[in-house]
CSV table of C-alpha atoms and ligand atoms in Angstrom, one decimal:
chain,number,residue,atom,x,y,z
Q,1,MET,CA,120.7,180.3,94.4
Q,2,ASN,CA,122.8,178.2,96.8
Q,3,PRO,CA,121.0,176.9,99.8
Q,4,GLN,CA,121.9,178.5,103.1
Q,5,SER,CA,123.1,176.8,106.2
Q,6,ALA,CA,120.6,175.4,108.8
Q,7,ALA,CA,121.7,177.6,111.7
Q,8,GLU,CA,118.2,179.0,111.7
Q,9,LEU,CA,116.3,175.8,112.1
Q,10,PRO,CA,114.9,175.6,115.6
Q,11,VAL,CA,116.4,173.1,118.1
Q,12,VAL,CA,114.1,172.0,120.8
Q,13,ASP,CA,115.2,169.7,123.6
Q,14,LEU,CA,112.0,168.0,124.6
Q,15,PHE,CA,113.4,165.9,127.5
Q,16,ASP,CA,115.5,168.3,129.4
Q,17,GLU,CA,115.8,167.6,133.1
Q,18,ASN,CA,113.5,170.4,134.4
Q,19,CYS,CA,110.7,169.6,132.1
Q,20,LYS,CA,108.3,167.3,133.9
Q,21,PRO,CA,105.0,166.9,132.0
Q,22,GLY,CA,102.5,169.3,133.5
Q,23,SER,CA,105.1,171.7,134.9
Q,24,ALA,CA,105.3,175.4,133.8
Q,25,ALA,CA,108.6,174.6,132.0
Q,26,TRP,CA,106.8,171.8,130.1
Q,27,VAL,CA,103.9,174.0,129.0
Q,28,SER,CA,106.4,176.5,127.7
Q,29,LYS,CA,108.2,173.7,125.9
Q,30,CYS,CA,104.9,172.6,124.3
Q,31,ASN,CA,104.6,176.1,122.9
Q,32,ASP,CA,108.1,176.0,121.5
Q,33,VAL,CA,107.4,172.8,119.7
Q,34,ARG,CA,104.1,174.1,118.3
Q,35,GLN,CA,105.7,177.3,117.2
Q,36,ALA,CA,108.6,175.5,115.5
Q,37,LEU,CA,106.1,173.4,113.5
Q,38,GLU,CA,104.0,176.4,112.7
Q,39,GLU,CA,106.9,178.5,111.5
Q,40,TYR,CA,109.3,175.9,109.9
Q,41,GLY,CA,107.3,172.7,109.7
Q,42,CYS,CA,110.3,171.0,111.3
Q,43,PHE,CA,112.8,171.2,114.1
Q,44,LEU,CA,115.9,169.4,115.3
Q,45,THR,CA,115.9,167.6,118.6
Q,46,PRO,CA,118.5,165.7,120.6
Q,47,TYR,CA,117.2,162.2,121.5
Q,48,HIS,CA,119.5,160.3,123.8
Q,49,PRO,CA,117.5,157.1,124.2
Q,50,VAL,CA,118.8,156.1,120.8
Q,51,SER,CA,122.5,155.5,121.8
Q,52,SER,CA,125.3,156.0,119.4
Q,53,GLN,CA,125.9,152.2,119.6
Q,54,LEU,CA,122.3,151.5,118.4
Q,55,GLN,CA,122.7,154.1,115.7
Q,56,ASP,CA,125.9,152.4,114.4
Q,57,GLN,CA,124.1,149.0,114.5
Q,58,VAL,CA,121.2,150.4,112.5
Q,59,PHE,CA,123.4,152.0,109.9
Q,60,ASN,CA,125.6,149.0,109.6
Q,61,SER,CA,122.6,146.7,109.2
Q,62,MET,CA,121.3,149.1,106.5
Q,63,GLN,CA,124.5,148.7,104.5
Q,64,GLN,CA,124.0,144.9,104.6
Q,65,LEU,CA,120.4,145.4,103.5
Q,66,PHE,CA,121.2,147.5,100.5
Q,67,ASP,CA,124.0,145.1,99.5
Q,68,LEU,CA,121.5,142.3,99.1
Q,69,PRO,CA,120.8,141.2,95.5
Q,70,VAL,CA,117.9,143.2,93.9
Q,71,GLU,CA,115.9,139.9,93.7
Q,72,ASN,CA,115.6,140.0,97.5
Q,73,LYS,CA,114.9,143.7,97.8
Q,74,VAL,CA,112.0,143.6,95.2
Q,75,LYS,CA,110.2,141.1,97.5
Q,76,ASN,CA,109.4,144.1,99.7
Q,77,THR,CA,106.0,144.8,98.3
Q,78,SER,CA,102.9,146.3,99.7
Q,79,GLU,CA,99.3,147.3,98.8
Q,80,LYS,CA,100.1,150.7,100.3
Q,81,PRO,CA,102.0,153.1,98.1
Q,82,TYR,CA,105.6,153.8,99.1
Q,83,PHE,CA,105.5,151.0,101.7
Q,84,GLY,CA,107.7,148.7,99.6
Q,85,TYR,CA,110.9,148.7,97.6
Q,86,PHE,CA,111.2,152.0,95.7
Q,87,LYS,CA,113.6,153.0,93.0
Q,88,HIS,CA,112.8,155.7,90.6
Q,89,PRO,CA,114.4,156.3,87.2
Q,90,SER,CA,114.5,160.1,87.7
Q,91,ILE,CA,116.3,159.9,91.0
Q,92,PRO,CA,118.8,157.1,90.2
Q,93,LEU,CA,121.0,157.7,93.3
Q,94,SER,CA,118.3,156.8,95.8
Q,95,GLU,CA,116.7,153.5,96.7
Q,96,SER,CA,114.5,152.6,99.6
Q,97,LEU,CA,112.7,149.8,101.4
Q,98,GLY,CA,109.8,150.0,103.8
Q,99,ILE,CA,108.9,148.1,107.0
Q,100,ASP,CA,105.2,148.2,107.9
Q,101,ASN,CA,104.5,148.2,111.6
Q,102,PRO,CA,108.2,148.3,112.6
Q,103,THR,CA,107.3,148.9,116.3
Q,104,THR,CA,105.9,145.4,116.5
Q,105,LEU,CA,108.3,142.5,116.6
Q,106,ASP,CA,106.0,140.8,114.1
Q,107,GLY,CA,106.5,143.6,111.6
Q,108,THR,CA,110.2,143.7,111.8
Q,109,GLN,CA,110.5,139.9,111.9
Q,110,SER,CA,108.5,139.4,108.7
Q,111,PHE,CA,110.5,142.0,106.8
Q,112,THR,CA,113.8,140.5,108.1
Q,113,HIS,CA,112.6,137.0,107.1
Q,114,LEU,CA,111.7,138.2,103.6
Q,115,MET,CA,115.1,139.7,103.1
Q,116,TRP,CA,117.2,137.0,104.9
Q,117,PRO,CA,115.3,133.7,104.8
Q,118,ASN,CA,118.0,132.3,107.0
Q,119,GLY,CA,117.5,135.1,109.5
Q,120,ASN,CA,119.5,138.2,110.6
Q,121,GLN,CA,119.0,138.6,114.3
Q,122,ARG,CA,121.2,141.7,114.5
Q,123,PHE,CA,119.2,143.6,111.8
Q,124,CYS,CA,115.9,142.6,113.4
Q,125,GLU,CA,116.8,143.5,116.9
Q,126,SER,CA,118.4,146.8,116.2
Q,127,VAL,CA,115.8,148.1,113.8
Q,128,HIS,CA,113.0,147.0,116.1
Q,129,SER,CA,114.5,148.7,119.1
Q,130,TYR,CA,115.2,151.8,117.0
Q,131,ALA,CA,111.6,152.0,115.7
Q,132,LYS,CA,110.2,151.6,119.2
Q,133,LEU,CA,112.3,154.3,120.7
Q,134,VAL,CA,111.7,156.8,117.9
Q,135,SER,CA,108.0,156.1,118.1
Q,136,GLN,CA,108.2,157.4,121.7
Q,137,LEU,CA,109.6,160.6,120.3
Q,138,ASP,CA,106.7,160.8,117.9
Q,139,ARG,CA,104.2,160.4,120.8
Q,140,ALA,CA,105.9,163.0,122.9
Q,141,VAL,CA,105.9,165.6,120.0
Q,142,LYS,CA,102.2,165.0,119.3
Q,143,GLU,CA,101.3,165.1,123.0
Q,144,MET,CA,103.0,168.5,123.3
Q,145,VAL,CA,101.4,170.0,120.2
Q,146,PHE,CA,97.9,168.7,121.1
Q,147,GLU,CA,98.3,170.1,124.7
Q,148,SER,CA,99.6,173.4,123.3
Q,149,TYR,CA,96.4,173.8,121.2
Q,150,GLY,CA,94.3,172.9,124.3
Q,151,VAL,CA,93.0,169.7,122.7
Q,152,GLY,CA,94.9,167.1,124.7
Q,153,LYS,CA,91.7,165.2,125.2
Q,154,TYR,CA,92.0,163.9,121.5
Q,155,TYR,CA,95.5,162.7,122.0
Q,156,ASP,CA,94.8,159.1,123.3
Q,157,SER,CA,92.4,158.1,120.6
Q,158,HIS,CA,94.7,159.7,118.0
Q,159,MET,CA,97.6,157.7,119.2
Q,160,ASP,CA,95.6,154.5,119.5
Q,161,SER,CA,94.8,154.7,115.8
Q,162,THR,CA,98.4,155.6,114.7
Q,163,THR,CA,100.4,153.2,112.6
Q,164,TYR,CA,104.0,153.5,111.6
Q,165,LEU,CA,106.1,152.9,108.5
Q,166,LEU,CA,109.9,152.8,108.7
Q,167,ARG,CA,111.6,153.7,105.4
Q,168,LEU,CA,115.3,152.8,105.1
Q,169,ILE,CA,116.8,155.0,102.4
Q,170,LYS,CA,120.2,154.9,100.7
Q,171,TYR,CA,121.6,157.6,98.5
Q,172,ARG,CA,124.7,156.2,96.7
Q,173,VAL,CA,127.7,158.3,95.7
Q,174,ALA,CA,127.2,159.8,92.2
Q,175,ASP,CA,129.4,158.3,89.5
Q,176,GLU,CA,131.7,160.7,87.6
Q,177,GLY,CA,129.6,163.1,85.5
Q,178,GLU,CA,126.4,162.0,87.2
Q,179,ASP,CA,124.4,164.8,88.8
Q,180,ALA,CA,123.9,164.4,92.5
Q,181,GLU,CA,121.8,167.6,92.8
Q,182,ASN,CA,118.5,165.8,92.6
Q,183,SER,CA,118.8,162.8,94.8
Q,184,GLY,CA,115.3,163.3,96.0
Q,185,PHE,CA,112.2,165.1,94.6
Q,186,PRO,CA,111.0,168.2,96.3
Q,187,HIS,CA,107.9,167.1,98.2
Q,188,THR,CA,105.8,167.4,101.3
Q,189,ASP,CA,105.2,164.3,103.4
Q,190,LYS,CA,101.7,162.8,103.3
Q,191,SER,CA,102.2,161.4,106.8
Q,192,PHE,CA,101.0,163.0,110.0
Q,193,LEU,CA,104.6,163.3,111.3
Q,194,THR,CA,108.0,162.1,110.1
Q,195,ILE,CA,111.1,161.7,112.1
Q,196,LEU,CA,114.4,161.5,110.1
Q,197,HIS,CA,117.9,160.5,111.2
Q,198,ASP,CA,120.9,160.1,109.0
Q,199,ASN,CA,124.5,158.7,109.1
Q,200,GLN,CA,125.9,162.2,109.3
Q,201,VAL,CA,126.2,162.6,105.5
Q,202,ALA,CA,124.5,165.8,104.5
Q,203,GLY,CA,121.8,166.1,101.9
Q,204,LEU,CA,118.5,167.2,103.3
Q,205,GLN,CA,117.2,170.6,102.4
Q,206,THR,CA,114.0,172.2,103.6
Q,207,LYS,CA,112.2,175.2,102.1
Q,208,THR,CA,111.2,178.1,104.4
Q,209,LYS,CA,107.9,179.8,104.2
Q,210,ASP,CA,109.5,182.7,102.4
Q,211,GLY,CA,110.9,180.4,99.7
Q,212,ARG,CA,114.5,179.9,100.7
Q,213,TRP,CA,116.1,176.4,100.7
Q,214,ILE,CA,118.2,175.7,103.8
Q,215,CYS,CA,120.5,172.7,104.4
Q,216,VAL,CA,119.8,170.6,107.4
Q,217,GLU,CA,123.2,169.8,109.0
Q,218,PRO,CA,123.6,166.2,109.8
Q,219,SER,CA,124.4,165.4,113.4
Q,220,GLY,CA,124.7,162.1,115.2
Q,221,SER,CA,122.6,163.1,118.3
Q,222,MET,CA,120.0,165.2,116.5
Q,223,PHE,CA,116.8,163.9,115.0
Q,224,ILE,CA,114.7,165.9,112.5
Q,225,VAL,CA,111.0,166.1,113.3
Q,226,MET,CA,108.9,167.1,110.4
Q,227,ALA,CA,105.2,167.7,110.1
Q,228,GLY,CA,103.3,166.1,107.2
Q,229,ASP,CA,100.3,167.3,105.2
Q,230,ALA,CA,97.9,165.3,107.5
Q,231,PHE,CA,99.1,167.3,110.5
Q,232,LEU,CA,98.7,170.5,108.6
Q,233,ALA,CA,95.0,169.6,107.7
Q,234,TRP,CA,94.3,168.4,111.3
Q,235,SER,CA,95.5,171.7,112.7
Q,236,ASN,CA,93.3,173.6,110.3
Q,237,GLY,CA,96.3,175.0,108.5
Q,238,ARG,CA,98.2,176.2,111.5
Q,239,VAL,CA,101.1,173.6,111.3
Q,240,HIS,CA,103.3,174.1,108.3
Q,241,SER,CA,104.4,171.1,106.2
Q,242,ALA,CA,107.6,172.0,104.7
Q,243,THR,CA,108.7,171.2,101.1
Q,244,HIS,CA,112.0,169.3,101.3
Q,245,ARG,CA,114.4,167.6,99.0
Q,246,VAL,CA,117.7,165.7,99.1
Q,247,ALA,CA,120.8,166.8,97.2
Q,248,THR,CA,123.8,164.7,98.3
Q,249,GLU,CA,127.4,165.4,97.5
Q,250,GLY,CA,130.8,164.1,98.5
Q,251,ASN,CA,132.2,160.6,98.5
Q,252,LYS,CA,130.2,158.9,101.2
Q,253,ALA,CA,126.8,157.2,100.7
Q,254,ARG,CA,124.0,158.8,102.7
Q,255,TYR,CA,121.7,156.5,104.7
Q,256,CYS,CA,118.5,157.9,106.2
Q,257,VAL,CA,116.0,156.2,108.5
Q,258,ALA,CA,112.5,157.8,108.3
Q,259,LEU,CA,109.8,156.9,110.7
Q,260,PHE,CA,106.4,158.0,109.2
Q,261,SER,CA,103.3,158.0,111.3
Q,262,PHE,CA,99.8,157.8,109.8
Q,263,SER,CA,96.6,158.5,111.6
Q,264,GLY,CA,93.9,155.8,111.4
Q,265,GLU,CA,91.2,158.3,112.4
Q,266,THR,CA,89.5,160.5,109.8
Q,267,ILE,CA,91.6,163.6,109.6
Q,268,LYS,CA,89.4,166.5,110.6
Q,269,ALA,CA,90.3,169.7,112.6
Q,270,PRO,CA,89.0,169.6,116.2
Q,271,VAL,CA,86.1,172.0,116.7
Q,272,GLU,CA,88.3,174.0,119.1
Q,273,LEU,CA,90.5,174.9,116.2
Q,274,ILE,CA,87.7,176.3,114.0
Q,275,ASP,CA,86.3,179.8,114.5
Q,276,GLU,CA,85.5,182.9,112.6
Q,277,ASP,CA,89.1,183.8,112.1
Q,278,HIS,CA,90.0,180.2,111.3
Q,279,PRO,CA,87.2,178.8,109.1
Q,280,LEU,CA,87.5,175.1,108.3
Q,281,LYS,CA,90.1,174.7,105.5
Q,282,PHE,CA,90.0,171.0,104.6
Q,283,LYS,CA,87.2,168.5,104.2
Q,284,PRO,CA,87.6,165.4,106.4
Q,285,PHE,CA,89.7,162.7,104.7
Q,286,GLU,CA,91.6,159.5,105.4
Q,287,ASN,CA,95.3,159.7,105.8
Q,288,MET,CA,95.9,156.6,103.7
Q,289,ASP,CA,93.7,158.1,100.9
Q,290,LEU,CA,95.9,161.1,100.9
Q,291,LEU,CA,98.9,158.9,100.3
Q,292,ARG,CA,97.2,157.0,97.6
Q,293,LEU,CA,96.1,160.2,95.9
Q,294,TYR,CA,99.6,161.4,95.5
Q,295,SER,CA,101.0,158.1,94.4
Q,296,LEU,CA,98.5,157.3,91.7
Q,297,ASP,CA,99.9,160.1,89.5
Q,298,ASP,CA,103.4,158.7,89.8
Q,299,LEU,CA,102.4,155.2,89.2
Q,300,GLN,CA,100.4,156.0,86.1
Q,301,LYS,CA,103.1,158.3,84.7
Q,302,TYR,CA,105.9,155.7,85.3
Q,303,SER,CA,103.9,152.5,84.9
Q,304,ASP,CA,106.1,151.4,82.0
Q,305,VAL,CA,109.2,151.9,83.9
Q,306,PHE,CA,107.8,150.1,86.9
Q,307,ASN,CA,106.7,147.1,84.8
Q,308,GLY,CA,110.0,146.8,83.2
Q,309,MET,CA,112.0,147.5,86.4
Q,310,THR,CA,114.5,144.7,87.2
Q,311,GLU,CA,117.0,146.7,89.2
P,1,AKG,O1,116.7,161.5,103.1
P,1,AKG,C1,116.1,162.3,103.7
P,1,AKG,O2,116.6,163.0,104.6
P,1,AKG,C2,114.6,162.7,103.4
P,1,AKG,C3,113.8,161.6,103.0
P,1,AKG,C4,112.4,162.0,102.7
P,1,AKG,O3,112.1,163.2,102.6
P,1,AKG,C5,111.3,161.1,102.6
P,1,AKG,O4,111.5,159.9,102.5
P,1,AKG,O5,110.1,161.5,102.5
P,2,FE2,FE1,110.0,163.5,102.9
């Protein structure tokens, strides 16, 4: 069955003028955000602090990054799964790199230095500014959801423990005869929250609760906010984490920037979200352990390929 258009994905403007934190309009906006995440696991939001100029700089810098020789890109390694250079034989169109702690100058600088030992100021500055701005969006979304559940008192410590990973992803154009359908595995994110933005080349599809795939229309000013499995568990199953995949088409490469946030606190539902109607669904766990759990499978299955991987 062909995926349908994304007209039905909710759009929530978090920062509209009349919406000062604490106001009645804000409280109602908090509910919109919560409901979108409960129903769809994701929503679209305009986010003007990231100017179109900054977006252009980031996407141009990404092109330069992916054009680097593979010897440079494989230097992007990490103890944490999916934090480094990633290329998988069963999704040959896609390739990605990860920047740990991109909201700190140190994080972005050490990644930049690894890729360009002679420096690349433009890359470093644009990516760092981008990550800092988008992390503000991440904070705003979580504050609204925590408030909406009446558990705002946990927000500060949650955010204090939060760390970020910025994944820069390229989906190249398929060669003739090559199948572009599966540019990315169907999966749910293991993060707490993910914020995606693309270069206006379509590809992302999310699955609705009733099992339909819908295409997310790319749009320059819209960001996609998506709940991960950690958010689902924290909310005791209320927030949905949507299965999604990427199927690119056409003759333009797709670039996507994904800001993943991970909680450093043990993930456990607040007592306020547990009652007779909502018994505890998940044992407490660590966010990073969840990520490791899912990656082990892959690494074992494809260890041969990884060991022999040179490009
Ligand atoms: O390219 C995209 O839009 C999605 C990427 C994604 O789902 C992921 O990296 O987890
Ligand atoms: Fe994802």
